[in-house]
Structures are given as structure tokens and as C-alpha cells.
Amino acid sequence: VAGAAQWHVRRALRPLRQVAAQTRAISPQNLHQRLTLVDPAEELQPWIEQFNALMARLERAYAQLEAFNADVAHELRTPLATLIGETEVALSRERSNEHLRDTLVSNLEEMQRLSAMVNDMLFLAQADRGAVARRGEPVSLAALARQVVEFHEAPLEEAGLSLRIDGDATLPVDEPLFKRALSNLLGNATRYAERGSTVVVRISEALAQTPEQVQVVVQNQGQAIAPAVLPRLFDRFFRGEDSRCCPEEQHHGLGLAIVAAIARMHAGRTLAESDAGMTRVGFTLATR
């Protein structure tokens, strides 16, 4: 009886030993590997499915991390190469004070760009770790939007654009973060809007699809964004083919990623639509 019981126990535990062996074999080099059993017990099947789903999420996150590291290296390489090149040229022979001053001014611009990129990445890292917006007293979002618009008056005028604010909502938000997100959206709209058109900032509770959410959308008239590109607009360092609209300007591709982070910090989400020559990009905010 003891021998038969031992045999049955070993036979019953064989699938678990197989699963344990397959789990030990998984490493960063073969994250695509999944648990499989020829004839899994009914009790093990849900566990195997959940583990495989976890591995799929982990594989995606690992791929995103590798892509992010590659993007960071690519973005940092250009300004660093510029700094090194200009410094080497300046040191190659005697230069006038005026020439050295021009070199320092150019290097300062590149260092400021590097500093802004590092600060943005630090902000995104804090958001990824679960940072939450520090909400103050209820405030009019339209009033905050008008403050942001004042900051963008010169670029809007230079681009030949007018701006209109539609709607309003009053709720507690982190004012600096809200204005930063809206400023990023307005900056994008200013770059891509057709000259002579009107950029619209629309604030509405009725348009939000989730209860107790306020929607903030910036709409501009211009070339439509391809449907395949829309889901990736808020990815870090993502640039579509048409993003080179302004070669004289330099953008490191974190603006909309910061908008997404600020939305998450307010328990909201992002949204993007583009059709019939109209592009609408924005985010929602939880009312509390």
C-alpha cells in the first residue's frame, strides 16, 4: 500500500516538476518561452494560463525598456557629439574672444536641451513609480487655460493661428502639472495646425466617457494622423513620419508622454482622434 501510494504521488506531481523545470529555464534571453504541458491537470491549467499571461506582459515591458534605453542613447548622442565637436574645433587653434563666446553660447543651448531632457525623464520615472498629483483648491480650468494661452501668444501669432477656449469645469487639480500638460498640447497644435486656422481648447464634463471625469482636448486643423500612429502618440521618443514639420526646431519626443503621465497622476487617461482634417488630442481628469 505504501509503495502504491508513493507511486501515485510521484505520478501526480510529475506535471508540477515539469512546470518547475520549464520555469527555471526562463531567462532574459528567452522571455518568449511559455509553460506547456502535454496533458495538464484541470487544476493546473488556470495557473499555467495566468503565468503565461504574466510572462507576455513582462516580455512587452522588457522590450519597451530596451527600446527606451536605445532611444535615450540616440537622443543624448546628438547633443553630446555637437558639444564635443564644437569644443574640439575651438581648442584646435587660437580663437578670438568673440568666437569663443559664440561657441559657449552654442554649447549652453545644447546643455540646456540635455538638462530639459534629463528633467523630463526624471519626471516620467517618478510618475511610473506611482506619484500622485497634489491637488489644491477647486479652480476654473478655463482660467488656467487662459494663463497657458498667454504664454503661447507669440508662437500662435507667428504661426498665424487664432485660439478659442470652449467650456469650463471647476475641480481640484495640481495647477503646475495641468498647465504643463496643456502647454505641451498647445505646442504640438501650434506646430502642426494649418496657417490661418483656429486652435480650440475644449473643456467639458459631458464629453468624458468615464463618470466623474473632465475632458480637456486641444483641437487643430491640419494634416490627419494615420490611424496606425494614433495609439503610439503618447509613447516616449515616438515621432511619426510627419513630425519633421519644423526642422529648425528640436523636440526630444517626451511632450505627449508627459501629458499621459500627468493624466495618470490625476486618475485620468489620454485620448487622440484625427479625421476629416481635424486632430483632437487631450486627456481626462478625475473630479476628485
PDB file of N, CA and C in Angstrom, residues 3-4 8 11 28 38 50 63 76 83 85 89 94 98 139 147 185 242 250 261 282:
ATOM      1  N   GLY A   3       3.952   1.519  -1.095  1.00  0.00           N
ATOM      2  CA  GLY A   3       4.609   1.661  -2.395  1.00  0.00           C
ATOM      3  C   GLY A   3       3.656   2.189  -3.455  1.00  0.00           C
ATOM      4  N   ALA A   4       2.419   1.689  -3.457  1.00  0.00           N
ATOM      5  CA  ALA A   4       1.440   2.155  -4.432  1.00  0.00           C
ATOM      6  C   ALA A   4       1.101   3.624  -4.210  1.00  0.00           C
ATOM      7  N   HIS A   8       1.691   6.718  -6.891  1.00  0.00           N
ATOM      8  CA  HIS A   8       0.618   7.624  -7.304  1.00  0.00           C
ATOM      9  C   HIS A   8       0.979   9.085  -7.015  1.00  0.00           C
ATOM     10  N   ARG A  11       3.496  10.216  -9.568  1.00  0.00           N
ATOM     11  CA  ARG A  11       2.838  10.386 -10.866  1.00  0.00           C
ATOM     12  C   ARG A  11       2.007  11.668 -10.894  1.00  0.00           C
ATOM     13  N   PRO A  28      16.232  36.164 -19.200  1.00  0.00           N
ATOM     14  CA  PRO A  28      16.039  37.350 -20.055  1.00  0.00           C
ATOM     15  C   PRO A  28      16.299  37.086 -21.525  1.00  0.00           C
ATOM     16  N   VAL A  38       1.729  18.531 -21.997  1.00  0.00           N
ATOM     17  CA  VAL A  38       1.009  17.723 -22.983  1.00  0.00           C
ATOM     18  C   VAL A  38      -0.404  17.444 -22.508  1.00  0.00           C
ATOM     19  N   GLN A  50      -2.408  31.918 -16.352  1.00  0.00           N
ATOM     20  CA  GLN A  50      -2.087  33.182 -15.700  1.00  0.00           C
ATOM     21  C   GLN A  50      -0.581  33.461 -15.734  1.00  0.00           C
ATOM     22  N   ALA A  63      10.850  44.592 -23.558  1.00  0.00           N
ATOM     23  CA  ALA A  63      11.109  45.142 -24.895  1.00  0.00           C
ATOM     24  C   ALA A  63      10.991  46.662 -24.888  1.00  0.00           C
ATOM     25  N   LEU A  76      20.638  61.387 -26.682  1.00  0.00           N
ATOM     26  CA  LEU A  76      21.752  62.042 -26.000  1.00  0.00           C
ATOM     27  C   LEU A  76      22.986  62.130 -26.899  1.00  0.00           C
ATOM     28  N   LEU A  83      28.469  69.084 -28.751  1.00  0.00           N
ATOM     29  CA  LEU A  83      29.301  69.724 -27.732  1.00  0.00           C
ATOM     30  C   LEU A  83      30.775  69.363 -27.910  1.00  0.00           C
ATOM     31  N   GLY A  85      32.315  68.212 -30.627  1.00  0.00           N
ATOM     32  CA  GLY A  85      32.845  68.717 -31.885  1.00  0.00           C
ATOM     33  C   GLY A  85      33.171  70.203 -31.825  1.00  0.00           C
ATOM     34  N   VAL A  89      36.911  71.933 -32.035  1.00  0.00           N
ATOM     35  CA  VAL A  89      37.240  72.946 -33.043  1.00  0.00           C
ATOM     36  C   VAL A  89      37.741  74.215 -32.374  1.00  0.00           C
ATOM     37  N   GLU A  94      44.166  79.066 -31.884  1.00  0.00           N
ATOM     38  CA  GLU A  94      43.808  80.287 -31.164  1.00  0.00           C
ATOM     39  C   GLU A  94      42.535  80.898 -31.759  1.00  0.00           C
ATOM     40  N   GLU A  98      35.378  86.783 -29.299  1.00  0.00           N
ATOM     41  CA  GLU A  98      34.036  86.742 -29.875  1.00  0.00           C
ATOM     42  C   GLU A  98      33.686  85.333 -30.355  1.00  0.00           C
ATOM     43  N   VAL A 139     -10.489  74.910  -8.832  1.00  0.00           N
ATOM     44  CA  VAL A 139     -10.126  76.066  -9.643  1.00  0.00           C
ATOM     45  C   VAL A 139     -10.750  75.919 -11.023  1.00  0.00           C
ATOM     46  N   GLN A 147      -4.203  81.316 -18.799  1.00  0.00           N
ATOM     47  CA  GLN A 147      -2.832  81.617 -18.401  1.00  0.00           C
ATOM     48  C   GLN A 147      -1.831  80.944 -19.330  1.00  0.00           C
ATOM     49  N   LEU A 185       0.358  70.251 -25.178  1.00  0.00           N
ATOM     50  CA  LEU A 185      -0.641  70.032 -26.230  1.00  0.00           C
ATOM     51  C   LEU A 185      -0.740  71.245 -27.148  1.00  0.00           C
ATOM     52  N   ASP A 242       5.513  62.447 -40.191  1.00  0.00           N
ATOM     53  CA  ASP A 242       5.206  63.852 -40.458  1.00  0.00           C
ATOM     54  C   ASP A 242       5.660  64.774 -39.336  1.00  0.00           C
ATOM     55  N   GLN A 250      13.884  71.778 -32.359  1.00  0.00           N
ATOM     56  CA  GLN A 250      14.329  70.496 -31.834  1.00  0.00           C
ATOM     57  C   GLN A 250      13.411  70.089 -30.702  1.00  0.00           C
ATOM     58  N   ALA A 261       1.522  60.977 -18.494  1.00  0.00           N
ATOM     59  CA  ALA A 261       1.891  60.789 -17.084  1.00  0.00           C
ATOM     60  C   ALA A 261       1.065  61.699 -16.178  1.00  0.00           C
ATOM     61  N   GLY A 282      -5.922  65.029 -26.232  1.00  0.00           N
ATOM     62  CA  GLY A 282      -6.183  65.557 -24.894  1.00  0.00           C
ATOM     63  C   GLY A 282      -6.096  64.502 -23.829  1.00  0.00           C
TER      64      GLY A 282
END
